[in-house]
PDB file of C-alpha atoms in Angstrom:
ATOM      1  CA  MET A 145      40.059  41.039 -26.000  1.00 45.00           C
ATOM      2  CA  HIS A 146      42.401  38.203 -25.209  1.00 45.00           C
ATOM      3  CA  ARG A 147      41.403  34.617 -25.673  1.00 45.00           C
ATOM      4  CA  CYS A 148      42.801  31.828 -23.549  1.00 44.00           C
ATOM      5  CA  THR A 149      43.037  28.591 -25.424  1.00 43.00           C
ATOM      6  CA  VAL A 150      43.072  25.344 -23.493  1.00 41.00           C
ATOM      7  CA  PRO A 151      44.359  22.277 -25.271  1.00 48.00           C
ATOM      8  CA  LEU A 152      41.678  19.616 -25.693  1.00 42.00           C
ATOM      9  CA  ALA A 153      43.799  17.005 -23.916  1.00 47.00           C
ATOM     10  CA  CYS A 154      44.099  19.244 -20.835  1.00 47.00           C
ATOM     11  CA  LEU A 155      40.379  19.906 -20.823  1.00 40.00           C
ATOM     12  CA  LEU A 156      39.566  16.202 -20.942  1.00 42.00           C
ATOM     13  CA  THR A 157      42.053  15.531 -18.154  1.00 48.00           C
ATOM     14  CA  CYS A 158      40.377  18.107 -15.932  1.00 46.00           C
ATOM     15  CA  LEU A 159      36.916  16.775 -16.658  1.00 42.00           C
ATOM     16  CA  CYS A 160      37.957  13.211 -15.868  1.00 48.00           C
ATOM     17  CA  ALA A 161      39.630  14.339 -12.656  1.00 48.00           C
ATOM     18  CA  CYS A 162      36.472  16.110 -11.533  1.00 49.00           C
ATOM     19  CA  ALA A 163      34.264  13.152 -12.364  1.00 48.00           C
ATOM     20  CA  ALA A 164      36.521  10.471 -10.890  1.00 48.00           C
ATOM     21  CA  PRO A 165      35.451  10.742  -7.227  1.00 50.00           C
ATOM     22  CA  ARG A 166      31.788  10.490  -8.164  1.00 50.00           C
ATOM     23  CA  ALA A 167      32.438   7.438 -10.362  1.00 47.00           C
ATOM     24  CA  GLU A 168      34.423   5.741  -7.609  1.00 48.00           C
ATOM     25  CA  SER A 169      31.680   6.481  -5.102  1.00 53.00           C
ATOM     26  CA  ALA A 170      28.970   5.055  -7.364  1.00 59.00           C
ATOM     27  CA  ALA A 171      30.965   1.938  -8.123  1.00 63.00           C
ATOM     28  CA  ALA A 172      32.099   1.283  -4.561  1.00 68.00           C
ATOM     29  CA  PRO A 173      31.265  -2.341  -3.703  1.00 75.00           C
ATOM     30  CA  GLY A 174      29.179  -3.140  -0.647  1.00 68.00           C
ATOM     31  CA  GLU A 175      28.000  -6.189   1.239  1.00 68.00           C
ATOM     32  CA  LEU A 176      24.450  -7.464   1.374  1.00 67.00           C
ATOM     33  CA  VAL A 177      24.270  -9.352   4.644  1.00 69.00           C
ATOM     34  CA  ILE A 178      21.200 -11.356   5.678  1.00 72.00           C
ATOM     35  CA  GLY A 179      22.819 -13.712   8.162  1.00 80.00           C
ATOM     36  CA  ARG A 180      25.964 -15.580   9.015  1.00 90.00           C
ATOM     37  CA  SER A 181      27.550 -18.977   8.425  1.00 95.00           C
ATOM     38  CA  ILE A 182      29.319 -21.203  10.910  1.00 96.00           C
ATOM     39  CA  THR A 183      30.855 -24.652  10.613  1.00 97.00           C
ATOM     40  CA  ILE A 184      30.615 -27.606  12.959  1.00 97.00           C
ATOM     41  CA  ASP A 185      33.163 -30.405  12.923  1.00 98.00           C
ATOM     42  CA  SER A 186      30.685 -33.212  13.500  1.00 98.00           C
ATOM     43  CA  GLN A 187      31.920 -36.238  15.381  1.00 98.00           C
ATOM     44  CA  VAL A 188      28.574 -37.923  14.785  1.00 98.00           C
ATOM     45  CA  LEU A 189      28.698 -37.594  10.990  1.00 97.00           C
ATOM     46  CA  GLY A 190      32.471 -37.589  10.621  1.00 97.00           C
ATOM     47  CA  GLU A 191      32.515 -34.447   8.496  1.00 97.00           C
ATOM     48  CA  THR A 192      32.370 -30.654   8.680  1.00 98.00           C
ATOM     49  CA  ARG A 193      28.884 -29.194   8.291  1.00 98.00           C
ATOM     50  CA  ARG A 194      28.101 -25.634   7.254  1.00 98.00           C
ATOM     51  CA  ILE A 195      25.205 -23.973   9.068  1.00 98.00           C
ATOM     52  CA  ASN A 196      23.537 -20.792   7.783  1.00 97.00           C
ATOM     53  CA  ILE A 197      21.760 -18.606  10.320  1.00 97.00           C
ATOM     54  CA  TYR A 198      19.268 -15.775   9.865  1.00 95.00           C
ATOM     55  CA  THR A 199      18.647 -13.402  12.767  1.00 92.00           C
ATOM     56  CA  PRO A 200      15.601 -11.092  12.557  1.00 88.00           C
ATOM     57  CA  PRO A 201      16.355  -7.343  12.500  1.00 81.00           C
ATOM     58  CA  GLY A 202      16.962  -5.949  15.969  1.00 74.00           C
ATOM     59  CA  HIS A 203      18.047  -9.286  17.443  1.00 73.00           C
ATOM     60  CA  ASP A 204      21.707  -9.353  16.371  1.00 68.00           C
ATOM     61  CA  THR A 205      23.110  -7.756  19.497  1.00 65.00           C
ATOM     62  CA  GLY A 206      20.248  -7.940  21.936  1.00 69.00           C
ATOM     63  CA  GLY A 207      16.524  -8.237  22.289  1.00 78.00           C
ATOM     64  CA  PRO A 208      14.510 -11.026  23.836  1.00 88.00           C
ATOM     65  CA  PRO A 209      15.411 -14.690  23.296  1.00 93.00           C
ATOM     66  CA  LEU A 210      14.113 -16.202  20.060  1.00 95.00           C
ATOM     67  CA  PRO A 211      12.466 -19.509  19.191  1.00 97.00           C
ATOM     68  CA  VAL A 212      14.372 -21.458  16.533  1.00 98.00           C
ATOM     69  CA  LEU A 213      13.211 -22.724  13.137  1.00 98.00           C
ATOM     70  CA  TYR A 214      15.488 -25.474  11.828  1.00 98.00           C
ATOM     71  CA  MET A 215      15.541 -26.468   8.181  1.00 98.00           C
ATOM     72  CA  PRO A 216      17.302 -29.236   6.236  1.00 97.00           C
ATOM     73  CA  ASP A 217      18.119 -28.198   2.665  1.00 95.00           C
ATOM     74  CA  GLY A 218      19.405 -25.018   4.304  1.00 95.00           C
ATOM     75  CA  GLY A 219      22.276 -24.165   1.972  1.00 93.00           C
ATOM     76  CA  MET A 220      22.737 -20.807   0.260  1.00 92.00           C
ATOM     77  CA  HIS A 221      21.975 -22.481  -3.072  1.00 92.00           C
ATOM     78  CA  GLU A 222      19.181 -24.607  -1.607  1.00 93.00           C
ATOM     79  CA  ASP A 223      16.133 -23.358   0.308  1.00 93.00           C
ATOM     80  CA  PHE A 224      17.702 -21.028   2.881  1.00 95.00           C
ATOM     81  CA  HIS A 225      16.927 -17.805   0.998  1.00 93.00           C
ATOM     82  CA  HIS A 226      13.379 -18.928   0.228  1.00 93.00           C
ATOM     83  CA  ILE A 227      12.477 -19.606   3.838  1.00 96.00           C
ATOM     84  CA  THR A 228      14.299 -16.627   5.337  1.00 96.00           C
ATOM     85  CA  GLY A 229      12.538 -14.354   2.854  1.00 94.00           C
ATOM     86  CA  ILE A 230       9.144 -15.648   3.975  1.00 96.00           C
ATOM     87  CA  VAL A 231      10.145 -15.310   7.630  1.00 96.00           C
ATOM     88  CA  GLN A 232      11.425 -11.752   7.121  1.00 94.00           C
ATOM     89  CA  VAL A 233       8.273 -10.559   5.344  1.00 94.00           C
ATOM     90  CA  SER A 234       5.914 -12.399   7.687  1.00 95.00           C
ATOM     91  CA  THR A 235       7.652 -11.006  10.761  1.00 94.00           C
ATOM     92  CA  ALA A 236       7.592  -7.479   9.330  1.00 92.00           C
ATOM     93  CA  ASN A 237       3.866  -7.568   8.553  1.00 93.00           C
ATOM     94  CA  GLY A 238       2.984  -9.128  11.901  1.00 93.00           C
ATOM     95  CA  THR A 239       1.650 -12.477  10.690  1.00 95.00           C
ATOM     96  CA  MET A 240       4.496 -14.465  12.258  1.00 96.00           C
ATOM     97  CA  ARG A 241       6.584 -14.183  15.406  1.00 96.00           C
ATOM     98  CA  PRO A 242      10.337 -13.537  15.014  1.00 95.00           C
ATOM     99  CA  PHE A 243      12.339 -16.753  14.706  1.00 97.00           C
ATOM    100  CA  LEU A 244      16.008 -17.535  14.440  1.00 96.00           C
ATOM    101  CA  VAL A 245      16.335 -19.597  11.237  1.00 98.00           C
ATOM    102  CA  VAL A 246      19.006 -22.308  11.198  1.00 98.00           C
ATOM    103  CA  GLY A 247      19.693 -23.828   7.785  1.00 98.00           C
ATOM    104  CA  ILE A 248      21.652 -27.061   7.530  1.00 98.00           C
ATOM    105  CA  GLU A 249      23.572 -27.160   4.261  1.00 97.00           C
ATOM    106  CA  ASN A 250      23.630 -30.544   2.539  1.00 97.00           C
ATOM    107  CA  THR A 251      26.628 -32.770   1.961  1.00 96.00           C
ATOM    108  CA  GLU A 252      24.864 -36.048   1.107  1.00 95.00           C
ATOM    109  CA  ARG A 253      21.207 -35.094   1.054  1.00 95.00           C
ATOM    110  CA  ARG A 254      19.731 -38.499   0.223  1.00 95.00           C
ATOM    111  CA  ARG A 255      21.854 -40.187   2.860  1.00 96.00           C
ATOM    112  CA  ASP A 256      20.854 -37.787   5.643  1.00 97.00           C
ATOM    113  CA  LEU A 257      17.154 -37.392   4.936  1.00 97.00           C
ATOM    114  CA  THR A 258      16.136 -41.032   4.405  1.00 96.00           C
ATOM    115  CA  GLY A 259      15.590 -43.873   6.816  1.00 94.00           C
ATOM    116  CA  PRO A 260      16.447 -47.526   6.210  1.00 93.00           C
ATOM    117  CA  THR A 261      14.805 -49.199   3.240  1.00 92.00           C
ATOM    118  CA  ASP A 262      14.519 -52.700   1.828  1.00 89.00           C
ATOM    119  CA  ASP A 263      13.122 -51.476  -1.489  1.00 87.00           C
ATOM    120  CA  PRO A 264      15.716 -51.945  -4.281  1.00 89.00           C
ATOM    121  CA  GLU A 265      14.189 -49.010  -6.180  1.00 88.00           C
ATOM    122  CA  ASP A 266      14.920 -46.657  -3.282  1.00 87.00           C
ATOM    123  CA  ARG A 267      18.570 -47.665  -3.248  1.00 85.00           C
ATOM    124  CA  LYS A 268      18.957 -46.513  -6.844  1.00 86.00           C
ATOM    125  CA  ILE A 269      18.621 -42.821  -5.965  1.00 87.00           C
ATOM    126  CA  ALA A 270      22.049 -42.469  -4.306  1.00 84.00           C
ATOM    127  CA  PRO A 271      25.166 -44.474  -3.408  1.00 87.00           C
ATOM    128  CA  ARG A 272      24.291 -44.167   0.292  1.00 92.00           C
ATOM    129  CA  VAL A 273      20.866 -43.882   1.885  1.00 92.00           C
ATOM    130  CA  GLY A 274      19.291 -44.558   5.270  1.00 93.00           C
ATOM    131  CA  GLY A 275      21.272 -42.142   7.440  1.00 96.00           C
ATOM    132  CA  SER A 276      18.427 -40.187   9.013  1.00 97.00           C
ATOM    133  CA  ALA A 277      19.056 -41.525  12.546  1.00 98.00           C
ATOM    134  CA  ALA A 278      22.646 -40.226  12.490  1.00 98.00           C
ATOM    135  CA  PHE A 279      21.512 -36.896  11.036  1.00 98.00           C
ATOM    136  CA  ARG A 280      18.916 -36.570  13.796  1.00 98.00           C
ATOM    137  CA  ARG A 281      21.591 -37.332  16.385  1.00 98.00           C
ATOM    138  CA  PHE A 282      23.794 -34.612  14.857  1.00 98.00           C
ATOM    139  CA  ILE A 283      20.962 -32.112  15.267  1.00 98.00           C
ATOM    140  CA  ARG A 284      20.222 -33.184  18.837  1.00 98.00           C
ATOM    141  CA  GLU A 285      23.749 -33.584  20.217  1.00 98.00           C
ATOM    142  CA  GLU A 286      25.842 -31.116  18.227  1.00 98.00           C
ATOM    143  CA  LEU A 287      23.799 -28.531  16.348  1.00 98.00           C
ATOM    144  CA  MET A 288      21.223 -27.593  18.972  1.00 98.00           C
ATOM    145  CA  PRO A 289      23.778 -27.121  21.777  1.00 98.00           C
ATOM    146  CA  GLU A 290      25.928 -24.982  19.450  1.00 97.00           C
ATOM    147  CA  ILE A 291      22.985 -22.732  18.579  1.00 97.00           C
ATOM    148  CA  GLN A 292      21.976 -22.418  22.225  1.00 95.00           C
ATOM    149  CA  GLN A 293      25.523 -21.469  23.157  1.00 94.00           C
ATOM    150  CA  ARG A 294      25.905 -18.827  20.447  1.00 93.00           C
ATOM    151  CA  PHE A 295      22.452 -17.222  20.534  1.00 92.00           C
ATOM    152  CA  ARG A 296      19.798 -16.191  23.031  1.00 92.00           C
ATOM    153  CA  THR A 297      17.058 -18.738  22.381  1.00 95.00           C
ATOM    154  CA  THR A 298      13.888 -19.946  24.035  1.00 96.00           C
ATOM    155  CA  ASP A 299      12.985 -23.597  24.531  1.00 96.00           C
ATOM    156  CA  GLU A 300      10.618 -23.497  21.527  1.00 97.00           C
ATOM    157  CA  SER A 301      11.765 -25.066  18.272  1.00 98.00           C
ATOM    158  CA  ALA A 302      10.253 -25.950  14.906  1.00 98.00           C
ATOM    159  CA  ILE A 303      11.414 -27.749  11.765  1.00 98.00           C
ATOM    160  CA  VAL A 304      10.320 -27.318   8.151  1.00 98.00           C
ATOM    161  CA  GLY A 305      11.187 -29.435   5.127  1.00 97.00           C
ATOM    162  CA  GLU A 306       9.915 -30.357   1.674  1.00 97.00           C
ATOM    163  CA  SER A 307      10.102 -33.606  -0.323  1.00 96.00           C
ATOM    164  CA  LEU A 308      12.821 -35.822   1.231  1.00 97.00           C
ATOM    165  CA  ALA A 309      13.303 -33.161   3.914  1.00 97.00           C
ATOM    166  CA  GLY A 310       9.555 -33.431   4.542  1.00 97.00           C
ATOM    167  CA  LEU A 311       9.988 -37.176   4.965  1.00 97.00           C
ATOM    168  CA  PHE A 312      12.691 -36.488   7.560  1.00 98.00           C
ATOM    169  CA  VAL A 313      10.330 -34.097   9.373  1.00 98.00           C
ATOM    170  CA  LEU A 314       7.578 -36.739   9.479  1.00 96.00           C
ATOM    171  CA  GLU A 315       9.953 -39.491  10.544  1.00 97.00           C
ATOM    172  CA  THR A 316      11.233 -37.320  13.390  1.00 97.00           C
ATOM    173  CA  PHE A 317       7.666 -36.513  14.466  1.00 96.00           C
ATOM    174  CA  PHE A 318       6.986 -40.239  14.869  1.00 94.00           C
ATOM    175  CA  LEU A 319      10.368 -41.538  16.069  1.00 94.00           C
ATOM    176  CA  GLU A 320      11.673 -38.701  18.234  1.00 95.00           C
ATOM    177  CA  PRO A 321       8.651 -36.510  18.989  1.00 94.00           C
ATOM    178  CA  GLU A 322      10.331 -34.581  21.806  1.00 94.00           C
ATOM    179  CA  LEU A 323      13.014 -33.091  19.513  1.00 96.00           C
ATOM    180  CA  PHE A 324      10.815 -30.248  18.205  1.00 97.00           C
ATOM    181  CA  ASP A 325       7.563 -28.560  19.183  1.00 97.00           C
ATOM    182  CA  THR A 326       6.295 -27.910  15.644  1.00 97.00           C
ATOM    183  CA  TYR A 327       6.749 -30.107  12.579  1.00 98.00           C
ATOM    184  CA  ILE A 328       6.026 -28.755   9.071  1.00 98.00           C
ATOM    185  CA  ALA A 329       6.254 -31.392   6.326  1.00 97.00           C
ATOM    186  CA  ILE A 330       5.593 -30.181   2.788  1.00 97.00           C
ATOM    187  CA  ASP A 331       4.858 -32.769   0.100  1.00 96.00           C
ATOM    188  CA  PRO A 332       6.854 -35.362   2.080  1.00 95.00           C
ATOM    189  CA  SER A 333       8.295 -38.360   0.208  1.00 94.00           C
ATOM    190  CA  VAL A 334       6.126 -40.798   2.148  1.00 93.00           C
ATOM    191  CA  TRP A 335       6.539 -43.392  -0.613  1.00 92.00           C
ATOM    192  CA  TRP A 336       9.990 -44.182   0.812  1.00 92.00           C
ATOM    193  CA  ASN A 337      10.444 -47.861   1.743  1.00 93.00           C
ATOM    194  CA  ARG A 338       7.017 -48.657   0.293  1.00 91.00           C
ATOM    195  CA  GLY A 339       5.317 -46.256   2.709  1.00 91.00           C
ATOM    196  CA  SER A 340       6.479 -48.162   5.798  1.00 91.00           C
ATOM    197  CA  LEU A 341       6.534 -45.063   8.014  1.00 92.00           C
ATOM    198  CA  VAL A 342       2.830 -44.487   7.497  1.00 87.00           C
ATOM    199  CA  LYS A 343       2.069 -48.156   8.070  1.00 89.00           C
ATOM    200  CA  GLN A 344       3.779 -47.905  11.478  1.00 91.00           C
ATOM    201  CA  ALA A 345       1.975 -44.691  12.419  1.00 91.00           C
ATOM    202  CA  VAL A 346      -0.551 -46.162  14.874  1.00 91.00           C
ATOM    203  CA  PRO A 347       1.920 -48.092  17.076  1.00 91.00           C
ATOM    204  CA  LEU A 348       4.407 -45.218  16.933  1.00 90.00           C
ATOM    205  CA  LEU A 349       1.776 -42.732  18.073  1.00 90.00           C
ATOM    206  CA  GLN A 350       0.923 -44.932  21.045  1.00 86.00           C
ATOM    207  CA  ARG A 351       4.363 -44.332  22.537  1.00 82.00           C
ATOM    208  CA  PRO A 352       4.611 -41.501  25.084  1.00 76.00           C
ATOM    209  CA  GLY A 353       5.698 -38.094  23.810  1.00 75.00           C
ATOM    210  CA  GLN A 354       5.423 -34.436  24.615  1.00 79.00           C
ATOM    211  CA  PRO A 355       2.720 -32.127  23.177  1.00 84.00           C
ATOM    212  CA  ARG A 356       3.548 -31.200  19.595  1.00 94.00           C
ATOM    213  CA  THR A 357       2.034 -29.889  16.373  1.00 96.00           C
ATOM    214  CA  LEU A 358       2.161 -31.446  12.898  1.00 96.00           C
ATOM    215  CA  TYR A 359       1.325 -29.609   9.670  1.00 97.00           C
ATOM    216  CA  VAL A 360       1.418 -31.526   6.381  1.00 96.00           C
ATOM    217  CA  ALA A 361       0.779 -29.931   2.994  1.00 96.00           C
ATOM    218  CA  THR A 362       0.345 -31.971  -0.195  1.00 95.00           C
ATOM    219  CA  SER A 363       0.403 -31.021  -3.871  1.00 94.00           C
ATOM    220  CA  ASP A 364      -1.672 -32.348  -6.764  1.00 93.00           C
ATOM    221  CA  GLU A 365      -0.104 -35.819  -6.634  1.00 89.00           C
ATOM    222  CA  PRO A 366      -2.994 -38.228  -5.801  1.00 88.00           C
ATOM    223  CA  GLU A 367      -0.780 -40.919  -4.281  1.00 86.00           C
ATOM    224  CA  MET A 368       0.858 -38.411  -1.950  1.00 86.00           C
ATOM    225  CA  GLN A 369      -2.533 -37.155  -0.782  1.00 87.00           C
ATOM    226  CA  ARG A 370      -3.813 -40.702  -0.253  1.00 89.00           C
ATOM    227  CA  ILE A 371      -0.862 -41.713   1.911  1.00 89.00           C
ATOM    228  CA  VAL A 372      -1.003 -38.516   3.971  1.00 90.00           C
ATOM    229  CA  ARG A 373      -4.718 -39.045   4.563  1.00 90.00           C
ATOM    230  CA  SER A 374      -3.705 -42.377   6.111  1.00 90.00           C
ATOM    231  CA  ILE A 375      -1.615 -40.440   8.613  1.00 90.00           C
ATOM    232  CA  GLY A 376      -4.717 -38.435   9.462  1.00 90.00           C
ATOM    233  CA  ASP A 377      -6.644 -41.673   9.988  1.00 91.00           C
ATOM    234  CA  ALA A 378      -3.942 -42.881  12.397  1.00 91.00           C
ATOM    235  CA  LEU A 379      -3.972 -39.596  14.321  1.00 90.00           C
ATOM    236  CA  ARG A 380      -7.750 -39.751  14.669  1.00 90.00           C
ATOM    237  CA  GLN A 381      -7.620 -43.398  15.718  1.00 90.00           C
ATOM    238  CA  VAL A 382      -5.029 -42.892  18.461  1.00 89.00           C
ATOM    239  CA  ASP A 383      -6.088 -39.338  19.429  1.00 85.00           C
ATOM    240  CA  VAL A 384      -2.808 -38.567  21.185  1.00 83.00           C
ATOM    241  CA  PRO A 385      -3.235 -36.086  24.065  1.00 86.00           C
ATOM    242  CA  GLY A 386      -1.501 -32.776  23.365  1.00 89.00           C
ATOM    243  CA  VAL A 387      -0.961 -33.454  19.657  1.00 92.00           C
ATOM    244  CA  ARG A 388      -2.426 -30.926  17.219  1.00 93.00           C
ATOM    245  CA  TRP A 389      -2.331 -31.654  13.510  1.00 93.00           C
ATOM    246  CA  HIS A 390      -3.517 -30.384  10.164  1.00 93.00           C
ATOM    247  CA  HIS A 391      -3.465 -31.663   6.596  1.00 93.00           C
ATOM    248  CA  GLU A 392      -3.518 -28.924   3.956  1.00 94.00           C
ATOM    249  CA  PRO A 393      -4.323 -30.327   0.494  1.00 93.00           C
ATOM    250  CA  MET A 394      -3.161 -27.865  -2.175  1.00 94.00           C
ATOM    251  CA  PRO A 395      -4.362 -29.437  -5.454  1.00 93.00           C
ATOM    252  CA  ASP A 396      -3.519 -26.300  -7.469  1.00 94.00           C
ATOM    253  CA  GLU A 397       0.171 -26.703  -6.635  1.00 94.00           C
ATOM    254  CA  HIS A 398       2.693 -29.136  -8.122  1.00 95.00           C
ATOM    255  CA  HIS A 399       5.564 -30.770  -6.261  1.00 93.00           C
ATOM    256  CA  SER A 400       7.861 -28.155  -7.821  1.00 92.00           C
ATOM    257  CA  THR A 401       5.720 -25.152  -6.796  1.00 93.00           C
ATOM    258  CA  ILE A 402       4.200 -25.990  -3.410  1.00 94.00           C
ATOM    259  CA  PHE A 403       7.036 -25.007  -1.072  1.00 94.00           C
ATOM    260  CA  HIS A 404       6.612 -21.215  -0.941  1.00 93.00           C
ATOM    261  CA  ALA A 405       2.819 -21.140  -0.812  1.00 94.00           C
ATOM    262  CA  SER A 406       2.539 -23.855   1.812  1.00 95.00           C
ATOM    263  CA  ALA A 407       5.376 -22.552   4.013  1.00 96.00           C
ATOM    264  CA  LEU A 408       3.761 -19.114   4.097  1.00 96.00           C
ATOM    265  CA  ARG A 409       0.426 -20.647   5.066  1.00 96.00           C
ATOM    266  CA  ALA A 410       1.972 -22.917   7.674  1.00 97.00           C
ATOM    267  CA  PHE A 411       3.907 -20.099   9.337  1.00 97.00           C
ATOM    268  CA  ARG A 412       0.796 -17.939   9.522  1.00 95.00           C
ATOM    269  CA  THR A 413      -1.210 -20.824  10.948  1.00 94.00           C
ATOM    270  CA  LEU A 414       1.251 -22.199  13.484  1.00 95.00           C
ATOM    271  CA  LEU A 415       3.789 -19.496  14.276  1.00 96.00           C
ATOM    272  CA  ALA A 416       1.570 -16.422  14.444  1.00 94.00           C
ATOM    273  CA  PRO A 417       1.785 -13.878  17.279  1.00 93.00           C
ATOM    274  CA  ALA A 418      -0.174 -14.978  20.337  1.00 83.00           C
ATOM    275  CA  ALA A 419      -2.890 -12.377  19.862  1.00 65.00           C
ATOM    276  CA  ALA A 420      -3.533 -13.622  16.319  1.00 46.00           C
ATOM    277  CA  GLU A 421      -3.674 -17.321  17.120  1.00 49.00           C
ATOM    278  CA  PRO A 422      -7.219 -18.628  16.471  1.00 49.00           C
ATOM    279  CA  THR A 423      -9.022 -21.005  18.765  1.00 44.00           C
ATOM    280  CA  HIS A 424      -9.585 -24.493  17.367  1.00 45.00           C
ATOM    281  CA  ALA A 425     -11.136 -27.725  18.452  1.00 41.00           C
ATOM    282  CA  PRO A 426      -8.759 -30.046  20.342  1.00 40.00           C
ATOM    283  CA  GLY A 427      -6.578 -32.140  18.085  1.00 53.00           C
ATOM    284  CA  ALA A 428      -6.915 -29.903  15.044  1.00 52.00           C
ATOM    285  CA  VAL A 429      -5.170 -26.809  13.726  1.00 54.00           C
ATOM    286  CA  GLY A 430      -7.535 -24.967  11.427  1.00 44.00           C
ATOM    287  CA  ALA A 431     -10.146 -26.531   9.220  1.00 36.00           C
ATOM    288  CA  SER A 432      -9.113 -29.572   7.213  1.00 41.00           C
ATOM    289  CA  PRO A 433     -10.858 -32.485   5.508  1.00 37.00           C
ATOM    290  CA  ALA A 434      -8.383 -34.717   7.325  1.00 37.00           C
ATOM    291  CA  ALA A 435      -8.700 -33.093  10.726  1.00 37.00           C
ATOM    292  CA  PRO A 436     -12.279 -32.516  11.801  1.00 30.00           C
TER     293      PRO A 436
END
């Protein structure tokens, strides 16, 4: 009987050669794509703005036109992933209609999301504040037309924001009510400028505006809840035709934890499929201590 001896080095070389394709295949990098990014050279703001966009599955290359959900704080390292995750799951399980999500990445957050203020304490939070009117103009004149040009969209639009972004949502609801159909303000910073926006609520609501819906959620901060209840008082006092509204107190949530829970609840309440939309009394969306 003859024995064939194979040097150990040769044997190891053969084994490595056989295993190499499998190792390369397992380690091959791939891309995890949930949306796309575009940039807009804004003449209004005098800077380039990055916009992150999520398209529901099946709507990339076709499908019916989509309503649009806009969000400040929409950067990849801000709240874009949080909101798109809720939208994706809610759309998949049928508790929310498909929406195109448009996230506006920040450059100077406290400049863009705040209105004018005469409170010295407010001015301490950033070198520049009070630019919300310009930011709103950017959305109206540059961002919205760009989205409508690039994507198949319906005329329906919504906006969601938390904290200072929630303040911007509320301010837009009062100052430019025709810009969106649905306004979702989560723990809004209504203390800005000594609460002047809330103090102006009644006269602002008396101005003409299109039908719209407002949803405000508040955390366990008593002052926040008190000020938002004042908004409810103004809405009841004026009783604007075509305006639906709801205050959702969430006392078990903190300012740092309320965003996910309240956004999920708001989307299910306001953006549900037509067959799942409940019938409510005029002027109110769901049951609320602030909206009988």
